[in-house]
Amino acid sequence: MDDILRIVGKQETKQQIEQFSTGDIIRVHERVTEGTKERIQVFEGIVLKRSGGGTCEMITVRKISSGIGVERIYPLHSPKVEKIELVKSNHIRQARPYFLRRLRRIR
């Protein structure tokens, strides 16, 4: 059973995702459905956390919008996520830089 799940998981993962890590600034292009219309909404922020693995991998992205911190959690291989692009690569020593929540301005 584990072999079958592994094979299906490899087929379902997206291959065009750029390599990024925590601390990097990324843009997530997400499909949003409003009634019968569908559009792409862009969310740009800093990666706080990557968790899980394979098809269940999740990322937490944080941005400051009008002085208020906004965090979104995205499934990395979801069909709703159109693409993820790397804006700026940062070197951070911590795996989960939650200290960035206390900072007012990121960049």
mmCIF file with all atom_site columns, N, CA, C and O in Angstrom, residues 4 8 14 19 21-23 35 37 63-64 76 90 94 97 99 102:
data_model
loop_
_atom_site.group_PDB
_atom_site.id
_atom_site.type_symbol
_atom_site.label_atom_id
_atom_site.label_alt_id
_atom_site.label_comp_id
_atom_site.label_asym_id
_atom_site.label_entity_id
_atom_site.label_seq_id
_atom_site.pdbx_PDB_ins_code
_atom_site.Cartn_x
_atom_site.Cartn_y
_atom_site.Cartn_z
_atom_site.occupancy
_atom_site.B_iso_or_equiv
_atom_site.pdbx_formal_charge
_atom_site.auth_seq_id
_atom_site.auth_comp_id
_atom_site.auth_asym_id
_atom_site.auth_atom_id
_atom_site.pdbx_PDB_model_num
ATOM 1  N N  . ILE A 1 4   ? 2.101   2.117  -3.484  1.00 0.00 ? 4   ILE A N  1
ATOM 2  C CA . ILE A 1 4   ? 1.079   2.730  -4.340  1.00 0.00 ? 4   ILE A CA 1
ATOM 3  C C  . ILE A 1 4   ? 0.933   4.210  -4.009  1.00 0.00 ? 4   ILE A C  1
ATOM 4  O O  . ILE A 1 4   ? 0.862   5.054  -4.907  1.00 0.00 ? 4   ILE A O  1
ATOM 5  N N  . VAL A 1 8   ? 1.639   7.372  -6.638  1.00 0.00 ? 8   VAL A N  1
ATOM 6  C CA . VAL A 1 8   ? 0.607   8.370  -6.920  1.00 0.00 ? 8   VAL A CA 1
ATOM 7  C C  . VAL A 1 8   ? 1.077   9.748  -6.468  1.00 0.00 ? 8   VAL A C  1
ATOM 8  O O  . VAL A 1 8   ? 0.843   10.752 -7.147  1.00 0.00 ? 8   VAL A O  1
ATOM 9  N N  . LYS A 1 14  ? 3.749   18.885 -8.467  1.00 0.00 ? 14  LYS A N  1
ATOM 10 C CA . LYS A 1 14  ? 4.090   19.792 -9.559  1.00 0.00 ? 14  LYS A CA 1
ATOM 11 C C  . LYS A 1 14  ? 5.603   19.826 -9.719  1.00 0.00 ? 14  LYS A C  1
ATOM 12 O O  . LYS A 1 14  ? 6.337   19.888 -8.743  1.00 0.00 ? 14  LYS A O  1
ATOM 13 N N  . GLN A 1 19  ? 12.818  26.438 -6.215  1.00 0.00 ? 19  GLN A N  1
ATOM 14 C CA . GLN A 1 19  ? 13.361  26.102 -4.907  1.00 0.00 ? 19  GLN A CA 1
ATOM 15 C C  . GLN A 1 19  ? 13.399  27.362 -4.047  1.00 0.00 ? 19  GLN A C  1
ATOM 16 O O  . GLN A 1 19  ? 13.965  28.369 -4.448  1.00 0.00 ? 19  GLN A O  1
ATOM 17 N N  . SER A 1 21  ? 13.227  28.638 0.420   1.00 0.00 ? 21  SER A N  1
ATOM 18 C CA . SER A 1 21  ? 13.284  28.185 1.804   1.00 0.00 ? 21  SER A CA 1
ATOM 19 C C  . SER A 1 21  ? 12.700  29.268 2.696   1.00 0.00 ? 21  SER A C  1
ATOM 20 O O  . SER A 1 21  ? 12.237  30.303 2.222   1.00 0.00 ? 21  SER A O  1
ATOM 21 N N  . THR A 1 22  ? 12.728  29.026 3.997   1.00 0.00 ? 22  THR A N  1
ATOM 22 C CA . THR A 1 22  ? 12.182  30.010 4.927   1.00 0.00 ? 22  THR A CA 1
ATOM 23 C C  . THR A 1 22  ? 13.022  31.276 4.874   1.00 0.00 ? 22  THR A C  1
ATOM 24 O O  . THR A 1 22  ? 14.231  31.239 4.703   1.00 0.00 ? 22  THR A O  1
ATOM 25 N N  . GLY A 1 23  ? 12.358  32.404 5.002   1.00 0.00 ? 23  GLY A N  1
ATOM 26 C CA . GLY A 1 23  ? 13.032  33.689 4.942   1.00 0.00 ? 23  GLY A CA 1
ATOM 27 C C  . GLY A 1 23  ? 13.017  34.314 3.562   1.00 0.00 ? 23  GLY A C  1
ATOM 28 O O  . GLY A 1 23  ? 13.257  35.511 3.421   1.00 0.00 ? 23  GLY A O  1
ATOM 29 N N  . GLY A 1 35  ? -18.285 33.304 -7.944  1.00 0.00 ? 35  GLY A N  1
ATOM 30 C CA . GLY A 1 35  ? -19.460 32.979 -8.746  1.00 0.00 ? 35  GLY A CA 1
ATOM 31 C C  . GLY A 1 35  ? -19.067 32.087 -9.911  1.00 0.00 ? 35  GLY A C  1
ATOM 32 O O  . GLY A 1 35  ? -18.553 30.994 -9.729  1.00 0.00 ? 35  GLY A O  1
ATOM 33 N N  . LYS A 1 37  ? -17.035 33.396 -12.369 1.00 0.00 ? 37  LYS A N  1
ATOM 34 C CA . LYS A 1 37  ? -15.772 33.938 -12.881 1.00 0.00 ? 37  LYS A CA 1
ATOM 35 C C  . LYS A 1 37  ? -14.597 33.409 -12.077 1.00 0.00 ? 37  LYS A C  1
ATOM 36 O O  . LYS A 1 37  ? -14.721 33.095 -10.901 1.00 0.00 ? 37  LYS A O  1
ATOM 37 N N  . LYS A 1 63  ? 2.688   38.652 5.154   1.00 0.00 ? 63  LYS A N  1
ATOM 38 C CA . LYS A 1 63  ? 2.942   39.981 4.607   1.00 0.00 ? 63  LYS A CA 1
ATOM 39 C C  . LYS A 1 63  ? 2.309   41.021 5.518   1.00 0.00 ? 63  LYS A C  1
ATOM 40 O O  . LYS A 1 63  ? 1.463   40.701 6.356   1.00 0.00 ? 63  LYS A O  1
ATOM 41 N N  . ILE A 1 64  ? 2.734   42.263 5.348   1.00 0.00 ? 64  ILE A N  1
ATOM 42 C CA . ILE A 1 64  ? 2.171   43.382 6.092   1.00 0.00 ? 64  ILE A CA 1
ATOM 43 C C  . ILE A 1 64  ? 1.275   44.155 5.136   1.00 0.00 ? 64  ILE A C  1
ATOM 44 O O  . ILE A 1 64  ? 1.731   44.631 4.100   1.00 0.00 ? 64  ILE A O  1
ATOM 45 N N  . LEU A 1 76  ? 1.134   23.306 -1.091  1.00 0.00 ? 76  LEU A N  1
ATOM 46 C CA . LEU A 1 76  ? 2.088   23.584 -2.165  1.00 0.00 ? 76  LEU A CA 1
ATOM 47 C C  . LEU A 1 76  ? 1.667   22.987 -3.496  1.00 0.00 ? 76  LEU A C  1
ATOM 48 O O  . LEU A 1 76  ? 1.882   23.585 -4.545  1.00 0.00 ? 76  LEU A O  1
ATOM 49 N N  . ASN A 1 90  ? 16.714  35.247 0.822   1.00 0.00 ? 90  ASN A N  1
ATOM 50 C CA . ASN A 1 90  ? 17.357  35.720 2.042   1.00 0.00 ? 90  ASN A CA 1
ATOM 51 C C  . ASN A 1 90  ? 17.985  34.552 2.782   1.00 0.00 ? 90  ASN A C  1
ATOM 52 O O  . ASN A 1 90  ? 17.475  33.440 2.739   1.00 0.00 ? 90  ASN A O  1
ATOM 53 N N  . GLN A 1 94  ? 17.443  30.487 11.200  1.00 0.00 ? 94  GLN A N  1
ATOM 54 C CA . GLN A 1 94  ? 16.425  29.683 11.870  1.00 0.00 ? 94  GLN A CA 1
ATOM 55 C C  . GLN A 1 94  ? 15.527  28.981 10.856  1.00 0.00 ? 94  GLN A C  1
ATOM 56 O O  . GLN A 1 94  ? 15.262  29.512 9.774   1.00 0.00 ? 94  GLN A O  1
ATOM 57 N N  . PRO A 1 97  ? 11.360  31.297 11.349  1.00 0.00 ? 97  PRO A N  1
ATOM 58 C CA . PRO A 1 97  ? 11.663  32.631 11.901  1.00 0.00 ? 97  PRO A CA 1
ATOM 59 C C  . PRO A 1 97  ? 10.419  33.370 12.385  1.00 0.00 ? 97  PRO A C  1
ATOM 60 O O  . PRO A 1 97  ? 9.966   34.346 11.793  1.00 0.00 ? 97  PRO A O  1
ATOM 61 N N  . PHE A 1 99  ? 10.220  35.264 14.807  1.00 0.00 ? 99  PHE A N  1
ATOM 62 C CA . PHE A 1 99  ? 10.548  36.599 15.312  1.00 0.00 ? 99  PHE A CA 1
ATOM 63 C C  . PHE A 1 99  ? 10.129  37.670 14.313  1.00 0.00 ? 99  PHE A C  1
ATOM 64 O O  . PHE A 1 99  ? 9.962   38.835 14.674  1.00 0.00 ? 99  PHE A O  1
ATOM 65 N N  . ARG A 1 102 ? 7.069   39.933 15.086  1.00 0.00 ? 102 ARG A N  1
ATOM 66 C CA . ARG A 1 102 ? 7.191   41.102 15.949  1.00 0.00 ? 102 ARG A CA 1
ATOM 67 C C  . ARG A 1 102 ? 7.683   42.331 15.205  1.00 0.00 ? 102 ARG A C  1
ATOM 68 O O  . ARG A 1 102 ? 7.530   43.440 15.683  1.00 0.00 ? 102 ARG A O  1
#
